[in-house]
PDB file of C-alpha atoms in Angstrom:
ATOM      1  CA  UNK A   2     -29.804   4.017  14.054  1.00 34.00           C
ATOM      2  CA  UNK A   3     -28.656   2.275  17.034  1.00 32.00           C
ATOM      3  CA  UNK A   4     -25.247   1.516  17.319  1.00 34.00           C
ATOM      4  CA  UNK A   5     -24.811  -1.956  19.498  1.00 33.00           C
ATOM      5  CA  UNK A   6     -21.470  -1.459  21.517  1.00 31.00           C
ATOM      6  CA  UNK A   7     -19.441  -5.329  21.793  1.00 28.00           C
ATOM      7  CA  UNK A   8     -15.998  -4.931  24.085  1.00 27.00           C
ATOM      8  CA  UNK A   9     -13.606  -7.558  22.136  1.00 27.00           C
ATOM      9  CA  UNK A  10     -10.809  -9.264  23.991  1.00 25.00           C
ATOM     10  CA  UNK A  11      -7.516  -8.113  23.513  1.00 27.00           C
ATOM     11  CA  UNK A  12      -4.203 -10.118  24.763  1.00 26.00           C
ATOM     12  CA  UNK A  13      -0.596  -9.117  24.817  1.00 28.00           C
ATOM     13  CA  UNK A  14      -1.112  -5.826  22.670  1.00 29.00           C
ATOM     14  CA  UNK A  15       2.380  -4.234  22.380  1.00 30.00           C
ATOM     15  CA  UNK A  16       1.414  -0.437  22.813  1.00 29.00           C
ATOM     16  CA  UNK A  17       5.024   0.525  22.812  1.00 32.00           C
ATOM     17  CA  UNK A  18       5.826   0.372  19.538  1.00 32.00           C
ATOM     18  CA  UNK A  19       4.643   2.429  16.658  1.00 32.00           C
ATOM     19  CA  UNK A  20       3.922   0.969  12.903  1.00 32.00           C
ATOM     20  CA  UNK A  21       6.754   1.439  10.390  1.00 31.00           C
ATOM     21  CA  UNK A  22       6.790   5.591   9.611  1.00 32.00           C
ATOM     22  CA  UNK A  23       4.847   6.962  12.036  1.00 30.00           C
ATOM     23  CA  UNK A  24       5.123   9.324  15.183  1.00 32.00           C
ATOM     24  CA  UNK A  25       5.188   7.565  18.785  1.00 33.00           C
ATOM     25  CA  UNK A  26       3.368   9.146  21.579  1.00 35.00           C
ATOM     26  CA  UNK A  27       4.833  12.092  23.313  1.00 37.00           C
ATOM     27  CA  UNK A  28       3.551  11.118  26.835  1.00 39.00           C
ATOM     28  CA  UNK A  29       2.732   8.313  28.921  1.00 38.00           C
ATOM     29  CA  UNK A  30      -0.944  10.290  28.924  1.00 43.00           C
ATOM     30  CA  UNK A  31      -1.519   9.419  25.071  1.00 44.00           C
ATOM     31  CA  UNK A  32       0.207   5.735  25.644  1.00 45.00           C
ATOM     32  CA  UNK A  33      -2.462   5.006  28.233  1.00 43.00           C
ATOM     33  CA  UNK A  34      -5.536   5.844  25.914  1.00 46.00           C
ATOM     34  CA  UNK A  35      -3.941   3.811  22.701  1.00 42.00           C
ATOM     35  CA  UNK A  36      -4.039   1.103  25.839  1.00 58.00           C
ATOM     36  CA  UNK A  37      -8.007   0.854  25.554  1.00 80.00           C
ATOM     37  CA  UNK A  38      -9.362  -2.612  24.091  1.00 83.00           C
ATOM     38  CA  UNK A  39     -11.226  -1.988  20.593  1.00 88.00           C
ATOM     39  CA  UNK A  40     -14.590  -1.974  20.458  1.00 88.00           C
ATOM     40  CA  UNK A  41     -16.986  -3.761  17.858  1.00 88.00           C
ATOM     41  CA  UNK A  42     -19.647  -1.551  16.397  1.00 87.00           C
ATOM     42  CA  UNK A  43     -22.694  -2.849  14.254  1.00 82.00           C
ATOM     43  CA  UNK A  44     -25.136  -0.327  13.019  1.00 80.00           C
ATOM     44  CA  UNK A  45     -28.778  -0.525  13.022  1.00 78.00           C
ATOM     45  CA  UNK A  46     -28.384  -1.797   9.217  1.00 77.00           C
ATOM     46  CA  UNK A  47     -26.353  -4.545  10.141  1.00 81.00           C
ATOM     47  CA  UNK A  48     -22.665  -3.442   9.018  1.00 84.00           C
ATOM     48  CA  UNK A  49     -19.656  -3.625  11.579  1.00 88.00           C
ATOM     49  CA  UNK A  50     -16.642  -2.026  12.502  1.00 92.00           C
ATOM     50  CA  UNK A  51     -14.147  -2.162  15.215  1.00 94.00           C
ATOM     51  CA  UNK A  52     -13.106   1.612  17.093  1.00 95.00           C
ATOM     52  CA  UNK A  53      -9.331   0.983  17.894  1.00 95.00           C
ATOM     53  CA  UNK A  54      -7.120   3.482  20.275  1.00 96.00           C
ATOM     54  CA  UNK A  55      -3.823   1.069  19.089  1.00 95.00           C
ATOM     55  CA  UNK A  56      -2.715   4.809  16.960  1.00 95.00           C
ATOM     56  CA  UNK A  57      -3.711   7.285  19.897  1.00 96.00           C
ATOM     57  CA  UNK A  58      -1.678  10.217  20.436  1.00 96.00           C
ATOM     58  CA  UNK A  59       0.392  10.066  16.849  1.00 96.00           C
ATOM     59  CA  UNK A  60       0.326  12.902  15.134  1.00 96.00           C
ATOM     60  CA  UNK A  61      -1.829  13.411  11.767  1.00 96.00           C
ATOM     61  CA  UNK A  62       0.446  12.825   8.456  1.00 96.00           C
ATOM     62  CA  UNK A  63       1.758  15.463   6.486  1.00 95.00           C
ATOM     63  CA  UNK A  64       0.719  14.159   3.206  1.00 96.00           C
ATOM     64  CA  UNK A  65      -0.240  16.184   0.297  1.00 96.00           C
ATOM     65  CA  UNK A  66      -4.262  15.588  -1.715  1.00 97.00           C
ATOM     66  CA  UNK A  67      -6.361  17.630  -3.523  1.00 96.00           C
ATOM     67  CA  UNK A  68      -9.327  19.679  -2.349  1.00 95.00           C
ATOM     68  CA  UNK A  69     -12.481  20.236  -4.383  1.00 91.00           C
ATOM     69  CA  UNK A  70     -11.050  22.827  -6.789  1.00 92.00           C
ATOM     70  CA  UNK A  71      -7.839  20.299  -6.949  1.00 92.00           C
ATOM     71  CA  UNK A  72      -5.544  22.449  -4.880  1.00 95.00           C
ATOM     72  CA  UNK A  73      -3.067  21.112  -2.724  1.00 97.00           C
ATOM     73  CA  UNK A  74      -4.253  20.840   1.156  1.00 96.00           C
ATOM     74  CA  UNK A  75      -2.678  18.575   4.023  1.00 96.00           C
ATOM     75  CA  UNK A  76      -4.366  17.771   7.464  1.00 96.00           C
ATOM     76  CA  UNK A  77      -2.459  20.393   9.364  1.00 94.00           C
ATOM     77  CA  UNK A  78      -4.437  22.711   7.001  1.00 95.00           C
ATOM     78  CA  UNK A  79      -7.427  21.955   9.582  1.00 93.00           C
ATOM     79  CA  UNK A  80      -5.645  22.747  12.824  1.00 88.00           C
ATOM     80  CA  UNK A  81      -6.949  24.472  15.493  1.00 93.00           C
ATOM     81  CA  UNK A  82     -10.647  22.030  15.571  1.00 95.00           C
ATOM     82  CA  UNK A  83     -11.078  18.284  15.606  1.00 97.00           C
ATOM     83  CA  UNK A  84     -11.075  17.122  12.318  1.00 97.00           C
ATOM     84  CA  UNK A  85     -13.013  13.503  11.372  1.00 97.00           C
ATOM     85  CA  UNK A  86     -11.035  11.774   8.355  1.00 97.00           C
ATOM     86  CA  UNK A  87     -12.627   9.143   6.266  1.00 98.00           C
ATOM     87  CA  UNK A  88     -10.710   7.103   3.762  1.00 97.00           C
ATOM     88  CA  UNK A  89     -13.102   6.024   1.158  1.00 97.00           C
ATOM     89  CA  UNK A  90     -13.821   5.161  -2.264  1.00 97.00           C
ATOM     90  CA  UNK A  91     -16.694   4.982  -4.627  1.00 97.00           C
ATOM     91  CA  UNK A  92     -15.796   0.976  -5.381  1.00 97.00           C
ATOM     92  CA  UNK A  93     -16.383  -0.227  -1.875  1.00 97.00           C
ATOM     93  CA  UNK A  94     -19.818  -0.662  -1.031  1.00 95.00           C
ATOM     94  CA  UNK A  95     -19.425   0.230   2.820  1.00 95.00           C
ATOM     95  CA  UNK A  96     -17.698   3.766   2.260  1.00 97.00           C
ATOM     96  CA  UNK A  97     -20.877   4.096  -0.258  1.00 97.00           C
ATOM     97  CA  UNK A  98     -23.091   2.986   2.353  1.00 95.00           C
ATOM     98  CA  UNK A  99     -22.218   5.220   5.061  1.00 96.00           C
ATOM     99  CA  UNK A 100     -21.397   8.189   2.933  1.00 97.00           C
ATOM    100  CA  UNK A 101     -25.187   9.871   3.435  1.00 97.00           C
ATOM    101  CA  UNK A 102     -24.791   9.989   7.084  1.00 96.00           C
ATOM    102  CA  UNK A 103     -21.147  10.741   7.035  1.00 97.00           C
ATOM    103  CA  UNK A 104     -22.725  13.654   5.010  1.00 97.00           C
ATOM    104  CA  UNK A 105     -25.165  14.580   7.650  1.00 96.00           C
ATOM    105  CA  UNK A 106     -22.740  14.520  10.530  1.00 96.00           C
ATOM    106  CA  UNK A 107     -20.745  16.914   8.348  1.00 96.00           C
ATOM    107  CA  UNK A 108     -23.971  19.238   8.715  1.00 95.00           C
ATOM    108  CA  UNK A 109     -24.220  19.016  12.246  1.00 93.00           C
ATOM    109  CA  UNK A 110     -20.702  19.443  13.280  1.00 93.00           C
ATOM    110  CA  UNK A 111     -20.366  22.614  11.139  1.00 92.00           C
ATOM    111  CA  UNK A 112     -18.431  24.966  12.742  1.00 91.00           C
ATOM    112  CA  UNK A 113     -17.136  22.594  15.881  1.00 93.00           C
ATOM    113  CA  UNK A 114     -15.459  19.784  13.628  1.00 95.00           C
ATOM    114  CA  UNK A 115     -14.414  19.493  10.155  1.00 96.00           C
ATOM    115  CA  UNK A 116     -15.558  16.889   8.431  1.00 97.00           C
ATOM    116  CA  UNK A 117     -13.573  15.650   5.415  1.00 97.00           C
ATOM    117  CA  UNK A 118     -13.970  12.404   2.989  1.00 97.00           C
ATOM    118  CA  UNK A 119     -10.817  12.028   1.063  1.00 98.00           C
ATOM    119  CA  UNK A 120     -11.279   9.539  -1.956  1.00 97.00           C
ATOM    120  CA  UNK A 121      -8.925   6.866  -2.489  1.00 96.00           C
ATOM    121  CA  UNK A 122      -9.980   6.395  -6.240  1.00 96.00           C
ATOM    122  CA  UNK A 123      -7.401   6.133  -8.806  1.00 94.00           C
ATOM    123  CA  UNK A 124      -9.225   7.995 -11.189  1.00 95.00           C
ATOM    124  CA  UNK A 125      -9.507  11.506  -9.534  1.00 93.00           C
ATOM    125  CA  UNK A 126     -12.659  13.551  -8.735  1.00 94.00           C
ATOM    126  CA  UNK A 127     -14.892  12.019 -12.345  1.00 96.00           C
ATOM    127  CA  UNK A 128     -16.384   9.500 -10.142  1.00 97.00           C
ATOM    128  CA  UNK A 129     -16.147  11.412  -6.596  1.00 97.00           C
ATOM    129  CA  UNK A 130     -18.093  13.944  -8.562  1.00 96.00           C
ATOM    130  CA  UNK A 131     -20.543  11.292  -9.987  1.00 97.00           C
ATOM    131  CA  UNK A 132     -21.044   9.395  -6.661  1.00 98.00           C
ATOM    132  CA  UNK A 133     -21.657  12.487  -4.729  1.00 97.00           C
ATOM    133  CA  UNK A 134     -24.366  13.738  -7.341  1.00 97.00           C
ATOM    134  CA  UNK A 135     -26.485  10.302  -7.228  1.00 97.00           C
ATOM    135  CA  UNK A 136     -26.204   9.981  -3.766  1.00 97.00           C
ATOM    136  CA  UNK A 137     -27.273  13.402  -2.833  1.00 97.00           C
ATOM    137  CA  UNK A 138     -24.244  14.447  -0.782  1.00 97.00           C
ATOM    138  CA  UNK A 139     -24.275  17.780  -0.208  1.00 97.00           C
ATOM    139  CA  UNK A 140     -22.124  18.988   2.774  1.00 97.00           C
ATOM    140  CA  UNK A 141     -19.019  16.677   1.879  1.00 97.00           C
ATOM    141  CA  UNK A 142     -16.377  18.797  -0.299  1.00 95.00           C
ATOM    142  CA  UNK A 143     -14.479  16.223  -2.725  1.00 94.00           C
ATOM    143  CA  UNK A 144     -10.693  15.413  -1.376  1.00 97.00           C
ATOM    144  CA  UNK A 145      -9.041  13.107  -3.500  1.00 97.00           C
ATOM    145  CA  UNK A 146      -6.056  11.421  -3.030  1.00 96.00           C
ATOM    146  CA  UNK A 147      -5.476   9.486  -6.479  1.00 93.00           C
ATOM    147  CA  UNK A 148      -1.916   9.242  -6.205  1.00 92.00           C
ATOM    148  CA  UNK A 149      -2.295   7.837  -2.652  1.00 93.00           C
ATOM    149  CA  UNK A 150       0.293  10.325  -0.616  1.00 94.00           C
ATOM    150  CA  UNK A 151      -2.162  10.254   2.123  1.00 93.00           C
ATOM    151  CA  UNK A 152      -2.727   6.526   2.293  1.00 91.00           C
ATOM    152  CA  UNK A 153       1.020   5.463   1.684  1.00 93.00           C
ATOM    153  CA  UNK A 154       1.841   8.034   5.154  1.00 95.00           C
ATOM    154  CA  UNK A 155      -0.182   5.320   7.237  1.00 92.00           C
ATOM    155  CA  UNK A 156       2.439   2.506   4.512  1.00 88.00           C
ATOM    156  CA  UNK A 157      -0.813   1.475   2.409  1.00 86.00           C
ATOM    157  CA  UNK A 158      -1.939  -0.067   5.920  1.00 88.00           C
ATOM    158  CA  UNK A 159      -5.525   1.289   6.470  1.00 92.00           C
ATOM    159  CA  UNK A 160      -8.892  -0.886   4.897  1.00 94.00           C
ATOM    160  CA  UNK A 161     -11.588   0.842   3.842  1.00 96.00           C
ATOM    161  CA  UNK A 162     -14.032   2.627   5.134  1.00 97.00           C
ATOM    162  CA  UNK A 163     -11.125   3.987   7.808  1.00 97.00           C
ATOM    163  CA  UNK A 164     -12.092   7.265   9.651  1.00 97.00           C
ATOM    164  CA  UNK A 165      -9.632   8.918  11.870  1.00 98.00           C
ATOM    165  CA  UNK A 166      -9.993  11.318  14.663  1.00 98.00           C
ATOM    166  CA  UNK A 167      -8.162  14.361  15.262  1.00 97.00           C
ATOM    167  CA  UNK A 168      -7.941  16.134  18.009  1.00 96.00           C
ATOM    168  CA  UNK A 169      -7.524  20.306  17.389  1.00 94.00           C
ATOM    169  CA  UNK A 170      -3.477  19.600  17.680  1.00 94.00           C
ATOM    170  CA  UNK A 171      -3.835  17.188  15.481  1.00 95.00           C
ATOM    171  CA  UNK A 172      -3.356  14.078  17.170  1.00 96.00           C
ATOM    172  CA  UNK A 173      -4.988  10.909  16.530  1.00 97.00           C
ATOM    173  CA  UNK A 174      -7.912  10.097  19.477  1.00 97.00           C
ATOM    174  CA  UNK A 175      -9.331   7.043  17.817  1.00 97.00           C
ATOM    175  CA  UNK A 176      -9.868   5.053  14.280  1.00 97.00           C
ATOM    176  CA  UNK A 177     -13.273   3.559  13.207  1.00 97.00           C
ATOM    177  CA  UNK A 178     -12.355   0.827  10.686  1.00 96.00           C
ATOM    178  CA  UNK A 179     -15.638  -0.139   8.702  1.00 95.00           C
ATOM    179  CA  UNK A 180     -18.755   1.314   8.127  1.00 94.00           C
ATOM    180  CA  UNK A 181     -20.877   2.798  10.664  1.00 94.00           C
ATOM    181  CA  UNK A 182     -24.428   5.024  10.659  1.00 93.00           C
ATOM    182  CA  UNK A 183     -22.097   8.498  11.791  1.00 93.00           C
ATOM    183  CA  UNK A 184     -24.929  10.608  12.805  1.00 87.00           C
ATOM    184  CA  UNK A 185     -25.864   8.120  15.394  1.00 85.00           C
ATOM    185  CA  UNK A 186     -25.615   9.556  19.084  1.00 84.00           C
ATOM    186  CA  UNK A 187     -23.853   6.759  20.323  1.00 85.00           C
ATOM    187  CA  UNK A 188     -21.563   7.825  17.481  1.00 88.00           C
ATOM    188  CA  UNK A 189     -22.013  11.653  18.383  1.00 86.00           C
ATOM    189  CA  UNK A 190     -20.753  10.517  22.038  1.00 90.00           C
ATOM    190  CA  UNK A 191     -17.274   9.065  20.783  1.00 92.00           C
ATOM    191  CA  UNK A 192     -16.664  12.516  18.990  1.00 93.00           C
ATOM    192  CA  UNK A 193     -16.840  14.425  21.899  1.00 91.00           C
ATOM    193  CA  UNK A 194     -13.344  12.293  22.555  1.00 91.00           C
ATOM    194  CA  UNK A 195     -11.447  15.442  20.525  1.00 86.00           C
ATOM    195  CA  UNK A 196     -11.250  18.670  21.738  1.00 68.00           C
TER     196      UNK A 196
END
């Protein structure tokens, strides 16, 4: 579960400017970090993603989803602790690939991190529910997000797999977009980024 680290090459990224609808940086502080080149990842099983700092220092969306029990629940709801964010659903094969070690980090970051996988399916929690059972995922709680609040506050831009980090204010520290093996320790590592 070896996660290969590849520096890409990045030229004349505009880190001044936000994306349409969401929060620039407070300080010059968070500017600098979004100023880091992304990274490609590939996993031991041979899928990639890139780690971007482009969104550092914005602040986490105020959208409403659903929890398990289908109550309302934002991000802010997880102040306080970093919270790890993954945008998924049960039609793309590399959320379903990455899902049992997503659900294993969830296990060992108990208690320091909250761990959430918020479902991007348009049918609600029948297939969440049915994924989860087959694949054995056990310390994942089911968000969903069928009417796509939480994906239209980043304007319908983010692929998936995306997963987001939050720091305990709730700022954004970095954005994994792909699959990766997350209870790898080069993976542990990066998470140690929120505080």
């Amino acid at each position: 579960m070896l996660i290969a680290l590849v520096l890409l090459v990045l030229a004349g990224c505009d880190t001044g400017t936000s994306p349409k609808g969401q929060v620039q940086a407070d300080s010059p502080t968070d500017n600098a970090k979004s100023a880091k080149a992304d990274v490609g990842l590939e996993s031991a099983n041979g899928m990639r993603a890139t780690l971007s700092y482009a969104s550092a220092g914005q602040k986490a969306p105020m959208a409403v989803f659903a929890d398990a029990k289908g109550g309302d629940v934002t991000l802010s709801d997880f102040a306080g602790r970093p919270v790890l964010v993954n945008f998924w659903a049960t039609w793309c094969a590399p959320c379903k690939a990455e899902m049992p070690t997503l659900d294993a980090l969830a296990s060992l970051e108990k208690g320091r991190m909250a761990v959430i996988a918020v479902s991007q399916d348009l049918e609600g929690r029948p297939p969440v529910d049915a994924f989860f059972a087959k694949a054995a995922i056990k310390n994942l709680e089911a968000y969903t997000d069928s009417d796509n609040a939480l994906l239209a506050a980043f304007n319908n831009q983010l692929a998936l797999p995306t997963t987001i980090l939050y720091d305990s204010e709730g700022r954004e520290v970095w954005r994994v977009i792909g699959g990766v093996e997350w209870d790898d320790a080069e993976m542990a590592k990066l998470l140690r980024e929120a505080a």
